[in-house]
mmCIF file of C-alpha atoms and ligand atoms in Angstrom:
data_model
loop_
_atom_site.group_PDB
_atom_site.id
_atom_site.type_symbol
_atom_site.label_atom_id
_atom_site.label_comp_id
_atom_site.label_asym_id
_atom_site.label_seq_id
_atom_site.Cartn_x
_atom_site.Cartn_y
_atom_site.Cartn_z
ATOM 1 C CA UNK A 69 -9.083 -25.559 2.840
ATOM 2 C CA UNK A 70 -7.892 -25.377 -0.719
ATOM 3 C CA UNK A 71 -5.261 -22.512 -0.216
ATOM 4 C CA UNK A 72 -5.981 -19.312 -2.500
ATOM 5 C CA UNK A 73 -4.637 -18.708 -5.583
ATOM 6 C CA UNK A 74 -2.997 -15.652 -7.345
ATOM 7 C CA UNK A 75 -1.616 -14.632 -10.226
ATOM 8 C CA UNK A 76 0.874 -11.698 -10.430
ATOM 9 C CA UNK A 77 1.701 -9.806 -13.302
ATOM 10 C CA UNK A 78 5.163 -7.305 -12.712
ATOM 11 C CA UNK A 79 6.622 -10.237 -10.105
ATOM 12 C CA UNK A 80 10.429 -9.569 -10.773
ATOM 13 C CA UNK A 81 9.687 -5.395 -10.005
ATOM 14 C CA UNK A 82 9.729 -4.469 -6.128
ATOM 15 C CA UNK A 83 5.791 -4.629 -5.606
ATOM 16 C CA UNK A 84 5.634 -8.365 -7.421
ATOM 17 C CA UNK A 85 8.056 -9.052 -4.742
ATOM 18 C CA UNK A 86 6.213 -7.339 -1.779
ATOM 19 C CA UNK A 87 2.905 -8.788 -2.708
ATOM 20 C CA UNK A 88 3.970 -12.252 -3.466
ATOM 21 C CA UNK A 89 5.718 -12.641 -0.016
ATOM 22 C CA UNK A 90 2.002 -11.093 1.476
ATOM 23 C CA UNK A 91 0.151 -13.933 -0.261
ATOM 24 C CA UNK A 92 2.286 -17.188 0.400
ATOM 25 C CA UNK A 93 2.262 -15.486 4.263
ATOM 26 C CA UNK A 94 -1.477 -15.559 3.829
ATOM 27 C CA UNK A 95 -1.573 -19.377 2.719
ATOM 28 C CA UNK A 96 -1.868 -18.089 -0.966
ATOM 29 C CA UNK A 97 -0.526 -20.607 -3.890
ATOM 30 C CA UNK A 98 0.910 -17.558 -5.984
ATOM 31 C CA UNK A 99 2.008 -17.464 -9.592
ATOM 32 C CA UNK A 100 3.993 -15.039 -11.370
ATOM 33 C CA UNK A 101 4.232 -13.888 -14.902
ATOM 34 C CA UNK A 102 8.037 -13.466 -15.943
ATOM 35 C CA UNK A 103 8.753 -11.890 -19.815
ATOM 36 C CA UNK A 104 11.983 -14.193 -21.847
ATOM 37 C CA UNK A 105 13.358 -17.319 -21.580
ATOM 38 C CA UNK A 106 16.790 -15.954 -19.806
ATOM 39 C CA UNK A 107 15.245 -13.067 -17.227
ATOM 40 C CA UNK A 108 17.823 -12.498 -14.601
ATOM 41 C CA UNK A 109 15.328 -11.396 -12.590
ATOM 42 C CA UNK A 110 12.931 -14.319 -12.328
ATOM 43 C CA UNK A 111 16.134 -15.610 -10.742
ATOM 44 C CA UNK A 112 16.402 -13.251 -8.497
ATOM 45 C CA UNK A 113 12.248 -13.985 -7.711
ATOM 46 C CA UNK A 114 13.890 -17.882 -7.254
ATOM 47 C CA UNK A 115 16.347 -17.102 -4.812
ATOM 48 C CA UNK A 116 14.580 -14.619 -2.637
ATOM 49 C CA UNK A 117 10.756 -16.065 -3.041
ATOM 50 C CA UNK A 118 11.493 -19.797 -3.616
ATOM 51 C CA UNK A 119 7.751 -20.302 -3.148
ATOM 52 C CA UNK A 120 6.460 -18.795 -5.855
ATOM 53 C CA UNK A 121 6.071 -20.826 -9.096
ATOM 54 C CA UNK A 122 7.378 -18.326 -12.151
ATOM 55 C CA UNK A 123 5.110 -18.842 -15.879
ATOM 56 C CA UNK A 124 6.543 -17.616 -18.893
ATOM 57 C CA UNK A 125 4.180 -14.942 -20.289
ATOM 58 C CA UNK A 126 3.909 -11.602 -21.461
ATOM 59 C CA UNK A 127 1.587 -8.904 -21.955
ATOM 60 C CA UNK A 128 1.290 -8.594 -24.999
ATOM 61 C CA UNK A 129 0.640 -12.140 -26.229
ATOM 62 C CA UNK A 130 -2.759 -12.699 -25.653
ATOM 63 C CA UNK A 131 -2.445 -16.797 -25.833
ATOM 64 C CA UNK A 132 0.448 -16.436 -23.239
ATOM 65 C CA UNK A 133 -1.911 -14.853 -20.807
ATOM 66 C CA UNK A 134 -4.721 -17.332 -21.616
ATOM 67 C CA UNK A 135 -2.299 -20.450 -21.232
ATOM 68 C CA UNK A 136 -1.313 -19.132 -17.268
ATOM 69 C CA UNK A 137 -4.398 -18.408 -16.159
ATOM 70 C CA UNK A 138 -5.135 -22.053 -17.292
ATOM 71 C CA UNK A 139 -2.327 -23.801 -15.641
ATOM 72 C CA UNK A 140 -2.699 -21.406 -12.471
ATOM 73 C CA UNK A 141 -6.492 -21.364 -12.226
ATOM 74 C CA UNK A 142 -6.016 -17.777 -10.031
ATOM 75 C CA UNK A 143 -9.300 -17.088 -7.550
ATOM 76 C CA UNK A 144 -7.517 -13.294 -8.137
ATOM 77 C CA UNK A 145 -5.052 -11.443 -10.689
ATOM 78 C CA UNK A 146 -3.100 -8.467 -9.888
ATOM 79 C CA UNK A 147 -1.558 -6.661 -12.673
ATOM 80 C CA UNK A 148 1.697 -4.839 -12.135
ATOM 81 C CA UNK A 149 3.307 -5.431 -14.638
ATOM 82 C CA UNK A 150 4.257 -2.600 -17.043
ATOM 83 C CA UNK A 151 7.520 -0.101 -18.681
ATOM 84 C CA UNK A 152 7.023 1.750 -15.648
ATOM 85 C CA UNK A 153 9.288 4.743 -16.209
ATOM 86 C CA UNK A 154 8.345 8.044 -17.199
ATOM 87 C CA UNK A 155 11.519 9.288 -19.232
ATOM 88 C CA UNK A 156 11.729 5.440 -20.586
ATOM 89 C CA UNK A 157 8.431 6.138 -21.682
ATOM 90 C CA UNK A 158 8.610 9.738 -23.863
ATOM 91 C CA UNK A 159 11.927 7.504 -26.028
ATOM 92 C CA UNK A 160 9.226 4.269 -26.557
ATOM 93 C CA UNK A 161 6.225 5.870 -26.537
ATOM 94 C CA UNK A 162 4.471 2.737 -28.627
ATOM 95 C CA UNK A 163 6.132 -0.130 -26.442
ATOM 96 C CA UNK A 164 5.086 1.457 -23.709
ATOM 97 C CA UNK A 165 1.626 1.507 -24.965
ATOM 98 C CA UNK A 166 1.005 -1.990 -26.011
ATOM 99 C CA UNK A 167 2.357 -3.366 -23.049
ATOM 100 C CA UNK A 168 1.285 -0.626 -20.731
ATOM 101 C CA UNK A 169 -2.162 -0.155 -22.040
ATOM 102 C CA UNK A 170 -3.169 -2.490 -24.398
ATOM 103 C CA UNK A 171 -1.751 -5.285 -21.758
ATOM 104 C CA UNK A 172 -4.669 -4.255 -19.489
ATOM 105 C CA UNK A 173 -6.995 -5.118 -21.746
ATOM 106 C CA UNK A 174 -5.179 -8.477 -23.090
ATOM 107 C CA UNK A 175 -5.287 -9.577 -19.456
ATOM 108 C CA UNK A 176 -9.190 -8.131 -18.925
ATOM 109 C CA UNK A 177 -10.168 -9.995 -22.329
ATOM 110 C CA UNK A 178 -8.056 -13.648 -21.359
ATOM 111 C CA UNK A 179 -9.621 -13.075 -17.935
ATOM 112 C CA UNK A 180 -13.670 -12.914 -19.593
ATOM 113 C CA UNK A 181 -12.551 -15.263 -21.676
ATOM 114 C CA UNK A 182 -11.029 -18.276 -19.306
ATOM 115 C CA UNK A 183 -14.497 -17.150 -17.352
ATOM 116 C CA UNK A 184 -16.809 -18.290 -19.777
ATOM 117 C CA UNK A 185 -19.781 -16.247 -18.161
ATOM 118 C CA UNK A 186 -18.756 -16.645 -14.821
ATOM 119 C CA UNK A 187 -16.528 -12.997 -14.645
ATOM 120 C CA UNK A 188 -16.713 -13.205 -10.588
ATOM 121 C CA UNK A 189 -14.953 -16.290 -10.677
ATOM 122 C CA UNK A 190 -11.662 -14.094 -11.062
ATOM 123 C CA UNK A 191 -10.813 -10.696 -9.171
ATOM 124 C CA UNK A 192 -8.614 -8.175 -11.149
ATOM 125 C CA UNK A 193 -5.675 -5.841 -9.583
ATOM 126 C CA UNK A 194 -5.073 -2.795 -12.224
ATOM 127 C CA UNK A 195 -2.418 -0.734 -10.637
ATOM 128 C CA UNK A 196 -3.053 2.933 -11.775
ATOM 129 C CA UNK A 197 -0.718 5.690 -10.858
ATOM 130 C CA UNK A 198 -0.857 8.852 -9.759
ATOM 131 C CA UNK A 199 1.241 9.772 -13.443
ATOM 132 C CA UNK A 200 -2.152 9.755 -14.693
ATOM 133 C CA UNK A 201 -3.357 13.518 -13.179
ATOM 134 C CA UNK A 202 -0.566 14.704 -14.738
ATOM 135 C CA UNK A 203 -1.699 18.602 -15.216
ATOM 136 C CA UNK A 204 -2.969 18.291 -11.633
ATOM 137 C CA UNK A 205 -6.694 19.776 -11.542
ATOM 138 C CA UNK A 206 -7.282 20.213 -7.386
ATOM 139 C CA UNK A 207 -4.765 19.439 -4.728
ATOM 140 C CA UNK A 208 -5.157 16.369 -3.100
ATOM 141 C CA UNK A 209 -5.828 14.359 -6.142
ATOM 142 C CA UNK A 210 -8.817 11.744 -5.055
ATOM 143 C CA UNK A 211 -10.778 9.046 -6.683
ATOM 144 C CA UNK A 212 -12.521 12.034 -8.788
ATOM 145 C CA UNK A 213 -10.461 14.181 -9.457
ATOM 146 C CA UNK A 214 -10.074 14.765 -13.622
ATOM 147 C CA UNK A 215 -7.164 12.782 -15.471
ATOM 148 C CA UNK A 216 -4.756 15.024 -17.637
ATOM 149 C CA UNK A 217 -1.768 12.646 -18.231
ATOM 150 C CA UNK A 218 1.088 14.675 -19.700
ATOM 151 C CA UNK A 219 3.747 11.356 -20.584
ATOM 152 C CA UNK A 220 3.019 8.555 -22.727
ATOM 153 C CA UNK A 221 2.864 6.711 -19.912
ATOM 154 C CA UNK A 222 0.381 8.731 -17.512
ATOM 155 C CA UNK A 223 -1.929 8.328 -21.154
ATOM 156 C CA UNK A 224 -1.398 4.255 -21.569
ATOM 157 C CA UNK A 225 -1.781 3.656 -17.767
ATOM 158 C CA UNK A 226 -5.465 5.633 -17.593
ATOM 159 C CA UNK A 227 -6.350 3.343 -20.783
ATOM 160 C CA UNK A 228 -6.067 0.820 -18.428
ATOM 161 C CA UNK A 229 -7.878 2.505 -15.609
ATOM 162 C CA UNK A 230 -10.614 3.078 -17.659
ATOM 163 C CA UNK A 231 -10.418 0.005 -19.282
ATOM 164 C CA UNK A 232 -10.715 -1.796 -15.849
ATOM 165 C CA UNK A 233 -13.688 0.545 -14.746
ATOM 166 C CA UNK A 234 -15.573 -0.018 -18.519
ATOM 167 C CA UNK A 235 -14.874 -4.319 -17.812
ATOM 168 C CA UNK A 236 -16.568 -3.584 -14.160
ATOM 169 C CA UNK A 237 -19.372 -2.052 -15.336
ATOM 170 C CA UNK A 238 -20.127 -3.807 -18.463
ATOM 171 C CA UNK A 239 -19.141 -7.044 -17.386
ATOM 172 C CA UNK A 240 -19.909 -7.212 -14.073
ATOM 173 C CA UNK A 241 -16.661 -8.262 -13.250
ATOM 174 C CA UNK A 242 -14.751 -7.882 -9.848
ATOM 175 C CA UNK A 243 -12.082 -5.287 -11.078
ATOM 176 C CA UNK A 244 -10.598 -2.746 -8.929
ATOM 177 C CA UNK A 245 -8.162 0.148 -9.510
ATOM 178 C CA UNK A 246 -5.944 1.350 -7.285
ATOM 179 C CA UNK A 247 -4.214 4.731 -8.257
ATOM 180 C CA UNK A 248 -0.946 4.445 -6.408
ATOM 181 C CA UNK A 249 0.958 7.380 -5.517
ATOM 182 C CA UNK A 250 5.185 6.947 -5.308
ATOM 183 C CA UNK A 251 5.821 4.415 -3.223
ATOM 184 C CA UNK A 252 9.550 3.365 -3.042
ATOM 185 C CA UNK A 253 11.540 0.240 -0.929
ATOM 186 C CA UNK A 254 15.838 -0.822 -1.187
ATOM 187 C CA UNK A 255 13.852 -3.016 -4.560
ATOM 188 C CA UNK A 256 13.191 -0.063 -6.457
ATOM 189 C CA UNK A 257 15.074 0.178 -9.054
ATOM 190 C CA UNK A 258 18.164 2.873 -8.942
ATOM 191 C CA UNK A 259 16.632 4.757 -12.237
ATOM 192 C CA UNK A 260 14.092 5.888 -9.993
ATOM 193 C CA UNK A 261 15.178 8.845 -7.421
ATOM 194 C CA UNK A 262 14.546 8.097 -4.216
ATOM 195 C CA UNK A 263 16.599 4.904 -4.913
ATOM 196 C CA UNK A 264 19.526 6.744 -6.901
ATOM 197 C CA UNK A 265 19.408 9.438 -3.869
ATOM 198 C CA UNK A 266 19.937 6.530 -1.794
ATOM 199 C CA UNK A 267 22.165 4.375 -3.024
ATOM 200 C CA UNK A 268 24.439 7.585 -4.005
ATOM 201 C CA UNK A 269 24.356 8.879 -0.218
ATOM 202 C CA UNK A 270 25.459 5.139 0.475
ATOM 203 C CA UNK A 271 28.218 5.369 -1.904
ATOM 204 C CA UNK A 272 29.892 8.937 -1.194
ATOM 205 C CA UNK A 273 29.537 7.558 2.436
ATOM 206 C CA UNK A 274 31.897 4.846 1.976
ATOM 207 C CA UNK A 275 34.026 6.505 -0.169
ATOM 208 C CA UNK A 276 33.514 4.771 -3.760
ATOM 209 C CA UNK A 277 31.751 8.176 -5.265
ATOM 210 C CA UNK A 278 31.780 12.124 -4.608
ATOM 211 C CA UNK A 279 28.546 13.166 -6.619
ATOM 212 C CA UNK A 280 25.301 13.124 -7.335
ATOM 213 C CA UNK A 281 23.477 14.197 -10.794
ATOM 214 C CA UNK A 282 20.398 14.858 -9.965
ATOM 215 C CA UNK A 283 17.032 16.977 -11.946
ATOM 216 C CA UNK A 284 14.713 19.384 -10.948
ATOM 217 C CA UNK A 285 15.054 19.819 -7.031
ATOM 218 C CA UNK A 286 11.824 21.100 -6.226
ATOM 219 C CA UNK A 287 10.105 18.322 -7.841
ATOM 220 C CA UNK A 288 7.329 17.102 -5.224
ATOM 221 C CA UNK A 289 5.707 13.542 -4.924
ATOM 222 C CA UNK A 290 4.114 12.105 -1.984
ATOM 223 C CA UNK A 291 6.309 9.120 -1.060
ATOM 224 C CA UNK A 292 5.127 6.132 0.643
ATOM 225 C CA UNK A 293 6.904 2.295 1.383
ATOM 226 C CA UNK A 294 6.210 -0.262 -1.636
ATOM 227 C CA UNK A 295 5.170 -3.123 0.878
ATOM 228 C CA UNK A 296 2.164 -0.888 2.422
ATOM 229 C CA UNK A 297 0.951 -0.370 -1.178
ATOM 230 C CA UNK A 298 0.996 -4.236 -1.881
ATOM 231 C CA UNK A 299 -1.216 -4.254 1.553
ATOM 232 C CA UNK A 300 -3.915 -2.070 -0.062
ATOM 233 C CA UNK A 301 -4.127 -4.492 -3.302
ATOM 234 C CA UNK A 302 -5.254 -7.466 -1.007
ATOM 235 C CA UNK A 303 -7.444 -5.670 0.828
ATOM 236 C CA UNK A 304 -8.981 -3.932 -2.377
ATOM 237 C CA UNK A 305 -9.804 -7.712 -4.315
ATOM 238 C CA UNK A 306 -11.169 -8.940 -0.195
ATOM 239 C CA UNK A 307 -14.009 -7.223 -0.867
ATOM 240 C CA UNK A 308 -17.386 -7.537 -1.270
ATOM 241 C CA UNK A 309 -17.536 -4.709 -4.431
ATOM 242 C CA UNK A 310 -15.295 -3.795 -5.820
ATOM 243 C CA UNK A 311 -13.735 -0.013 -6.296
ATOM 244 C CA UNK A 312 -11.048 2.176 -7.724
ATOM 245 C CA UNK A 313 -9.101 3.917 -4.700
ATOM 246 C CA UNK A 314 -6.255 6.711 -4.211
ATOM 247 C CA UNK A 315 -3.293 4.531 -1.968
ATOM 248 C CA UNK A 316 -1.068 7.914 -0.970
ATOM 249 C CA UNK A 317 0.329 8.910 2.656
ATOM 250 C CA UNK A 318 -1.045 12.437 2.019
ATOM 251 C CA UNK A 319 2.006 14.267 1.919
ATOM 252 C CA UNK A 320 4.411 15.463 -0.150
ATOM 253 C CA UNK A 321 7.974 16.709 -0.203
ATOM 254 C CA UNK A 322 10.498 17.858 -2.606
ATOM 255 C CA UNK A 323 13.591 16.149 -3.994
ATOM 256 C CA UNK A 324 15.862 18.494 -0.812
ATOM 257 C CA UNK A 325 13.564 17.218 1.305
ATOM 258 C CA UNK A 326 15.167 13.273 0.027
ATOM 259 C CA UNK A 327 18.498 14.596 -0.199
ATOM 260 C CA UNK A 328 17.995 16.446 3.491
ATOM 261 C CA UNK A 329 16.887 13.125 4.824
ATOM 262 C CA UNK A 330 19.430 10.419 3.069
ATOM 263 C CA UNK A 331 22.281 12.627 3.751
ATOM 264 C CA UNK A 332 21.419 13.145 7.536
ATOM 265 C CA UNK A 333 21.693 10.062 8.014
ATOM 266 C CA UNK A 334 25.157 9.478 6.835
ATOM 267 C CA UNK A 335 25.497 12.133 9.142
ATOM 268 C CA UNK A 336 26.247 14.894 6.212
ATOM 269 C CA UNK A 337 24.140 18.120 6.992
ATOM 270 C CA UNK A 338 24.829 20.491 4.432
ATOM 271 C CA UNK A 339 24.366 17.743 1.533
ATOM 272 C CA UNK A 340 25.210 21.529 -1.402
ATOM 273 C CA UNK A 341 28.949 20.062 -2.275
ATOM 274 C CA UNK A 342 27.776 16.435 -3.545
ATOM 275 C CA UNK A 343 24.658 17.420 -5.577
ATOM 276 C CA UNK A 344 25.216 18.653 -9.541
ATOM 277 C CA UNK A 345 22.155 19.916 -11.002
ATOM 278 C CA UNK A 346 22.023 18.342 -14.207
ATOM 279 C CA UNK A 347 19.608 19.198 -17.543
ATOM 280 C CA UNK A 348 20.371 15.647 -18.646
ATOM 281 C CA UNK A 349 17.920 14.348 -15.371
ATOM 282 C CA UNK A 350 15.480 17.563 -15.562
ATOM 283 C CA UNK A 351 12.251 17.137 -17.029
ATOM 284 C CA UNK A 352 10.239 19.573 -18.627
ATOM 285 C CA UNK A 353 7.720 20.904 -17.966
ATOM 286 C CA UNK A 354 7.031 19.942 -14.226
ATOM 287 C CA UNK A 355 5.675 22.300 -11.830
ATOM 288 C CA UNK A 356 2.501 20.493 -10.300
ATOM 289 C CA UNK A 357 2.527 18.689 -6.412
ATOM 290 C CA UNK A 358 1.266 15.374 -7.178
ATOM 291 C CA UNK A 359 -0.487 14.519 -3.123
ATOM 292 C CA UNK A 360 -2.805 11.718 -2.816
ATOM 293 C CA UNK A 361 -6.155 12.092 -0.547
ATOM 294 C CA UNK A 362 -6.335 8.175 0.593
ATOM 295 C CA UNK A 363 -9.561 8.744 2.463
ATOM 296 C CA UNK A 364 -11.527 6.219 0.579
ATOM 297 C CA UNK A 365 -8.480 3.285 1.226
ATOM 298 C CA UNK A 366 -8.937 4.594 5.068
ATOM 299 C CA UNK A 367 -12.601 4.899 5.528
ATOM 300 C CA UNK A 368 -13.252 1.612 3.299
ATOM 301 C CA UNK A 369 -10.358 -0.655 2.783
ATOM 302 C CA UNK A 370 -8.927 0.704 6.548
ATOM 303 C CA UNK A 371 -5.206 1.076 5.238
ATOM 304 C CA UNK A 372 -3.163 3.217 6.843
ATOM 305 C CA UNK A 373 0.810 3.591 5.624
ATOM 306 C CA UNK A 374 2.763 2.070 8.033
ATOM 307 C CA UNK A 375 6.100 3.691 7.135
ATOM 308 C CA UNK A 376 6.739 8.090 7.155
ATOM 309 C CA UNK A 377 8.880 9.273 4.806
ATOM 310 C CA UNK A 378 11.845 9.963 7.330
ATOM 311 C CA UNK A 379 11.669 6.150 8.116
ATOM 312 C CA UNK A 380 11.375 4.730 4.485
ATOM 313 C CA UNK A 381 14.378 7.075 3.503
ATOM 314 C CA UNK A 382 16.338 6.218 6.508
ATOM 315 C CA UNK A 383 15.433 2.155 5.728
ATOM 316 C CA UNK A 384 16.664 2.643 2.255
ATOM 317 C CA UNK A 385 19.636 4.541 3.167
ATOM 318 C CA UNK A 386 20.652 1.590 5.830
ATOM 319 C CA UNK A 387 20.566 -0.719 2.855
ATOM 320 C CA UNK A 388 22.295 0.494 0.421
ATOM 321 C CA UNK A 389 25.049 1.460 2.680
ATOM 322 C CA UNK A 390 25.060 -2.130 3.396
ATOM 323 C CA UNK A 391 24.725 -3.760 0.265
ATOM 324 C CA UNK A 392 27.614 -1.250 -0.974
ATOM 325 C CA UNK A 393 29.485 -2.720 1.614
ATOM 326 C CA UNK A 394 28.365 -6.267 0.153
ATOM 327 C CA UNK A 395 26.666 -7.114 3.106
ATOM 328 C CA UNK A 396 23.332 -6.948 2.210
ATOM 329 C CA UNK A 397 20.723 -10.366 2.113
ATOM 330 C CA UNK A 398 19.249 -9.362 -1.209
ATOM 331 C CA UNK A 399 20.774 -7.332 -3.843
ATOM 332 C CA UNK A 400 17.716 -6.040 -6.144
ATOM 333 C CA UNK A 401 20.048 -4.718 -8.753
ATOM 334 C CA UNK A 402 20.477 -5.577 -12.674
ATOM 335 C CA UNK A 403 16.915 -3.859 -13.986
ATOM 336 C CA UNK A 404 18.665 -2.219 -16.305
ATOM 337 C CA UNK A 405 15.683 -1.498 -18.941
ATOM 338 C CA UNK A 406 12.408 -1.893 -17.481
ATOM 339 C CA UNK A 407 10.638 -5.328 -17.774
ATOM 340 C CA UNK A 408 8.072 -4.686 -20.248
ATOM 341 C CA UNK A 409 6.611 -8.410 -20.016
ATOM 342 C CA UNK A 410 6.887 -8.179 -16.366
HETATM 343 N N1 GDD B 582 14.866 9.632 -12.014
HETATM 344 C C1 GDD B 582 14.674 10.793 -11.704
HETATM 345 N N2 GDD B 582 16.130 11.070 -11.976
HETATM 346 N N3 GDD B 582 13.455 11.422 -11.447
HETATM 347 C C2 GDD B 582 14.392 12.496 -10.532
HETATM 348 C C3 GDD B 582 16.258 13.180 -10.341
HETATM 349 C C4 GDD B 582 16.644 11.877 -11.445
HETATM 350 O O1 GDD B 582 17.916 11.881 -11.974
HETATM 351 N N4 GDD B 582 16.301 14.066 -10.403
HETATM 352 C C5 GDD B 582 14.707 14.893 -10.069
HETATM 353 N N5 GDD B 582 13.690 13.810 -10.217
HETATM 354 C C6 GDD B 582 12.363 14.127 -10.073
HETATM 355 C C7 GDD B 582 11.442 13.437 -11.242
HETATM 356 O O2 GDD B 582 11.506 14.709 -12.183
HETATM 357 C C8 GDD B 582 10.310 13.153 -10.595
HETATM 358 O O3 GDD B 582 9.953 14.665 -10.458
HETATM 359 C C9 GDD B 582 10.516 12.958 -9.214
HETATM 360 O O4 GDD B 582 12.018 12.911 -9.374
HETATM 361 C C10 GDD B 582 10.124 11.826 -9.147
HETATM 362 O O5 GDD B 582 10.880 10.397 -10.557
HETATM 363 P P1 GDD B 582 10.978 9.255 -10.511
HETATM 364 O O6 GDD B 582 11.510 8.763 -8.917
HETATM 365 O O7 GDD B 582 11.015 8.785 -12.073
HETATM 366 O O8 GDD B 582 9.388 8.860 -10.369
HETATM 367 P P2 GDD B 582 7.481 9.108 -11.017
HETATM 368 O O9 GDD B 582 7.073 10.041 -10.235
HETATM 369 O O10 GDD B 582 8.317 9.698 -12.809
HETATM 370 O O11 GDD B 582 7.293 7.507 -11.157
HETATM 371 C C11 GDD B 582 7.163 6.405 -10.115
HETATM 372 O O12 GDD B 582 5.980 6.882 -9.969
HETATM 373 C C12 GDD B 582 4.980 6.804 -9.967
HETATM 374 C C13 GDD B 582 3.805 6.688 -8.870
HETATM 375 O O13 GDD B 582 3.305 6.082 -8.397
HETATM 376 C C14 GDD B 582 7.221 5.760 -10.860
HETATM 377 O O14 GDD B 582 6.946 4.355 -10.177
HETATM 378 C C15 GDD B 582 5.785 5.688 -12.006
HETATM 379 O O15 GDD B 582 5.816 4.227 -13.058
HETATM 380 C C16 GDD B 582 4.720 5.485 -11.275
HETATM 381 O O16 GDD B 582 3.393 4.911 -12.026
#
């Protein structure tokens, strides 16, 4: 049997890498879109997941997307590419909109044109986000919860989400959207709070750093494991009918909870001497509790998270201790500015 083929945008991010591994294990031919000529993250993907074929392209460049579709002839397209750091989007709202919002439209149009009237030939997944709920109107949040984004990133994601819904309804595309709550792993960029904490804790443990500067310690999120979330993405595209699904654990934790678990892993039960609340990292206003209701994903897809919050944080601390000692297998570092093309 001919293997299924998939095209992943955002292949250099944590989700792209986990998804590529999942699809390769299922026997897919996997193509990934990478932005820029000398993208250091592309070398990491080549090294860690040698089975992936990388193509250059950019979500803001429609001809490059058309070319990627022609070369890869995918059965499934996963759009994980975005500028995804919320704070960055406040400083760079236009480029965030071009990549994270208009980029989705470019890809949908590229697929529509490529399929020439047979739009069901390619199944499409859009990575939507809990940030679309912003000023939350109900808790927990579900697929029908009103969208009230509170950042340029959230606004851009709402555009991509609604465009996906519209292309499904108007053009009959098999286009699904996963409303993904925060999902983390040892591959998470160090600018995000979980990795910042686990990496900082590892460095404190090894005497390489003496304090950790954080923003609002009372902020709460619904954190899951990225490897579980890419499994939900794949399940969505295996359904006969496309739909939208919240992907979440249903449990909310504060940054203080995160600190409790991470420091306990290195045997520290009072972290207060190490943590500095720093206005530089505080976001305002931020009073909302993001927590997702993944009933639909559970009932329709049969999806369940496999790693709980403590398991996830411990996994990340252990990885970061090994990495800081120079013994980890895969350095997920060197991300710097979020990668707009991939
Ligand atoms: N990054 C960061 N750094 N966040 C901090 C810090 C800090 O020093 N201190 C407190 N926080 C709080 C933030 O204010 C926020 O409430 C929470 O930690 C999580 O922040 P991030 O880890 O940066 O993630 P995010 O929730 O803004 O967004 C992530 O998850 C979304 C939902 O899946 C990103 O991955 C988004 O792209 C994604 O859509």
